[in-house]
Amino acid sequence: ESEDLTFKNIGTMKILVDLSYVDKDNPTGVSVFALRLLHAIQKLVKDIDFVFLANKTSCEYIKGKFPNSRACGGLDLPKGSNPVNFIRKAYNEDKIEKLISEETVDLFFIPFLSIWTGIPKRVRTIAVIHDVQPFKINTGLKNAVYKYLYGHILDGIYQVIAISEFSKGDLNRLFPSSKGKTHVIYNSVVCGEKLEVASKLFEVPFVLNVNAMVDYKNQLTIIKAFSLIKDRIPHNLLFKARKTNYWADTLVPFIKKMLLEDRVFLIDEKYDEAQLNWLYSKADLFVNVSTMEGFGFTPIEAAMNETEVLTSKVTALEETTLGKLNYIDDPFDAEELAEKILRLLSKTRDENKLKSIACTFKDMYSSERQAKSYVEIFKKVKNENCN
């Protein structure tokens, strides 16, 4: 807990914030994270003046989100692995250096660090590392080059923020230079209003999974487990995700092979937060056995909506769910998963326990708590810069 909960005497700070990856037409998890965090900080503290770096297409969008702050456009964000991107990165770094000089900023804050992020030399930089999954999944020369370049970028950053102790450990093992300057601040998780969604799918009780539809999220094991108990429960199995090649090429053939077409469904319509909250609350059980999570939003979101949750102990999941949910040890053990699903669906719902867990998570992962932690880091780095 912060020693200064009011933050009335932190002194005026001007912080340049990299929002160059925010795309108004394609909101991603990291852009939602950044915008939510910055709004929470502005609500908490009046003495921080933000200047935002924006790409050419989203400058006006960011100005609309933060009408009391400046958004400086003109960055040409590199995408893909085209060698020309190194020229673009150098161009962006030059613009950032000039902007820092013109605005006399105290700090540079990067809510999402990528291989193409420009790192200035004029001020100290604080960057958030959400995970190092690409360096664990990918192989070959390209990955080796990117890993080397990412390590070089990390060398130029003064303070690194990891989103869990598990992510910090991953980062420190892959990039030893990050040791000693990595601090953990958990993400905030929001649970607000609910908005009912009309669909015949919801007329039948269901088990739910919400996650990206990729192989390491391990939806195949959930379907295997479901197939073992399908004749013993009335539930359907619903996945809320965007349709991907993994769904079409791996999961659909298995669903057909197991004759589950009338029991397993993908919801690929776009839901807002209120609709998603309603979906969580409607499920009899939420299941997540992902094998690669730096934080793990969806089990926490489901629990905040007072839904029974079954997840695994691997990666960050047991840490960030505080050991308060239901777990399996091996995320690939379909038989153990089936048995746990059956047991949880058969038992009487404990309303008091679910409410208690929801309250604990809402306090632990509140936007205000997260904002306080970041302001403490900003204050600490600014003071060290002045000494």
Tab-separated table of C-alpha atoms in Angstrom, residues 27-161:
chain	number	residue	atom	x	y	z
A	27	PRO	CA	-8.579	-1.766	-30.180
A	28	THR	CA	-6.196	-4.326	-28.698
A	29	GLY	CA	-5.662	-5.542	-25.152
A	30	VAL	CA	-2.557	-3.401	-24.679
A	31	SER	CA	-4.258	-0.247	-25.974
A	32	VAL	CA	-7.245	-0.820	-23.660
A	33	PHE	CA	-4.767	-1.325	-20.801
A	34	ALA	CA	-2.946	1.930	-21.597
A	35	LEU	CA	-6.024	4.122	-21.991
A	36	ARG	CA	-7.672	2.723	-18.845
A	37	LEU	CA	-4.496	3.229	-16.781
A	38	LEU	CA	-3.942	6.804	-17.986
A	39	HIS	CA	-7.544	7.781	-17.268
A	40	ALA	CA	-7.206	6.341	-13.745
A	41	ILE	CA	-3.987	8.309	-13.155
A	42	GLN	CA	-5.561	11.552	-14.370
A	43	LYS	CA	-8.529	10.964	-12.087
A	44	LEU	CA	-6.222	10.342	-9.115
A	45	VAL	CA	-3.613	13.069	-9.649
A	46	LYS	CA	-3.985	16.609	-10.947
A	47	ASP	CA	-0.277	17.510	-11.017
A	48	ILE	CA	0.716	15.202	-13.877
A	49	ASP	CA	0.675	16.692	-17.349
A	50	PHE	CA	0.618	14.100	-20.125
A	51	VAL	CA	1.857	14.629	-23.652
A	52	PHE	CA	0.913	11.744	-25.936
A	53	LEU	CA	2.801	10.335	-28.888
A	54	ALA	CA	0.324	9.159	-31.500
A	55	ASN	CA	0.499	7.625	-34.949
A	56	LYS	CA	-0.750	9.562	-37.945
A	57	THR	CA	-4.181	7.935	-38.069
A	58	SER	CA	-5.109	8.000	-34.364
A	59	CYS	CA	-3.986	11.451	-33.211
A	60	GLU	CA	-7.492	12.966	-33.237
A	61	TYR	CA	-8.898	9.862	-31.550
A	62	ILE	CA	-6.436	10.211	-28.651
A	63	LYS	CA	-7.109	13.947	-28.387
A	64	GLY	CA	-10.783	13.070	-27.977
A	65	LYS	CA	-9.970	10.591	-25.226
A	66	PHE	CA	-7.832	13.117	-23.316
A	67	PRO	CA	-9.154	16.601	-24.149
A	68	ASN	CA	-7.039	18.276	-21.444
A	69	SER	CA	-3.744	16.859	-22.733
A	70	ARG	CA	-1.720	17.298	-25.895
A	71	ALA	CA	-1.457	14.548	-28.503
A	72	CYS	CA	1.408	14.899	-30.951
A	73	GLY	CA	0.906	12.970	-34.138
A	74	GLY	CA	3.154	12.217	-37.053
A	75	LEU	CA	4.805	8.958	-35.985
A	76	ASP	CA	5.070	6.339	-38.696
A	77	LEU	CA	4.729	3.117	-36.691
A	78	PRO	CA	6.752	0.220	-38.106
A	79	LYS	CA	4.879	-3.022	-38.718
A	80	GLY	CA	6.116	-6.445	-39.687
A	81	SER	CA	9.732	-7.347	-40.341
A	82	ASN	CA	10.557	-5.104	-43.297
A	83	PRO	CA	14.161	-3.831	-42.993
A	84	VAL	CA	12.849	-0.346	-43.859
A	85	ASN	CA	11.327	-0.345	-40.370
A	86	PHE	CA	14.754	0.280	-38.879
A	87	ILE	CA	14.828	3.558	-40.807
A	88	ARG	CA	11.324	4.371	-39.549
A	89	LYS	CA	12.388	3.616	-35.976
A	90	ALA	CA	15.414	5.936	-36.255
A	91	TYR	CA	13.154	8.643	-37.701
A	92	ASN	CA	10.697	8.216	-34.810
A	93	GLU	CA	13.487	8.342	-32.206
A	94	ASP	CA	14.708	11.625	-33.682
A	95	LYS	CA	11.183	13.081	-33.461
A	96	ILE	CA	10.849	11.870	-29.861
A	97	GLU	CA	14.167	13.501	-28.876
A	98	LYS	CA	13.076	16.820	-30.397
A	99	LEU	CA	9.688	16.622	-28.688
A	100	ILE	CA	11.291	15.935	-25.311
A	101	SER	CA	13.493	19.003	-25.761
A	102	GLU	CA	10.595	21.232	-26.865
A	103	GLU	CA	8.210	20.083	-24.129
A	104	THR	CA	10.821	19.790	-21.340
A	105	VAL	CA	9.314	16.527	-20.120
A	106	ASP	CA	10.485	14.773	-16.959
A	107	LEU	CA	9.910	11.154	-17.979
A	108	PHE	CA	9.096	8.981	-20.961
A	109	PHE	CA	6.476	6.307	-20.260
A	110	ILE	CA	5.884	3.322	-22.565
A	111	PRO	CA	2.748	1.317	-21.593
A	112	PHE	CA	3.604	-1.296	-24.238
A	113	LEU	CA	7.187	-1.996	-25.253
A	114	SER	CA	7.751	-3.506	-28.682
A	115	ILE	CA	10.788	-4.178	-30.828
A	116	TRP	CA	10.050	-0.947	-32.737
A	117	THR	CA	9.635	1.361	-29.752
A	118	GLY	CA	11.863	4.432	-29.874
A	119	ILE	CA	13.981	4.926	-26.737
A	120	PRO	CA	15.238	8.486	-26.099
A	121	LYS	CA	18.477	9.357	-24.331
A	122	ARG	CA	17.464	12.755	-22.927
A	123	VAL	CA	15.183	11.493	-20.135
A	124	ARG	CA	14.671	8.341	-18.123
A	125	THR	CA	12.266	5.801	-19.549
A	126	ILE	CA	9.742	3.587	-17.772
A	127	ALA	CA	8.326	0.716	-19.835
A	128	VAL	CA	5.727	-1.993	-19.274
A	129	ILE	CA	6.548	-5.525	-20.452
A	130	HIS	CA	3.316	-7.508	-20.729
A	131	ASP	CA	4.966	-10.816	-21.569
A	132	VAL	CA	7.824	-12.384	-23.518
A	133	GLN	CA	5.685	-15.002	-25.231
A	134	PRO	CA	6.925	-14.289	-28.789
A	135	PHE	CA	10.491	-15.089	-27.744
A	136	LYS	CA	9.334	-18.369	-26.168
A	137	ILE	CA	7.147	-19.457	-29.099
A	138	ASN	CA	9.154	-18.362	-32.126
A	139	THR	CA	12.412	-19.915	-33.262
A	140	GLY	CA	15.072	-19.372	-35.912
A	141	LEU	CA	17.354	-16.574	-36.975
A	142	LYS	CA	14.646	-13.889	-37.076
A	143	ASN	CA	13.684	-14.598	-33.478
A	144	ALA	CA	17.342	-14.571	-32.409
A	145	VAL	CA	17.865	-11.168	-34.058
A	146	TYR	CA	14.696	-9.755	-32.497
A	147	LYS	CA	15.680	-11.095	-29.088
A	148	TYR	CA	19.076	-9.415	-29.388
A	149	LEU	CA	17.486	-6.108	-30.420
A	150	TYR	CA	14.891	-6.307	-27.633
A	151	GLY	CA	17.661	-6.875	-25.106
A	152	HIS	CA	19.461	-3.818	-26.451
A	153	ILE	CA	16.279	-1.763	-26.020
A	154	LEU	CA	15.905	-2.994	-22.437
A	155	ASP	CA	19.459	-1.805	-21.693
A	156	GLY	CA	18.293	1.770	-22.404
A	157	ILE	CA	15.278	1.623	-20.078
A	158	TYR	CA	15.631	2.894	-16.518
A	159	GLN	CA	12.665	1.128	-14.885
A	160	VAL	CA	10.800	-1.929	-16.183
A	161	ILE	CA	7.277	-2.832	-15.062
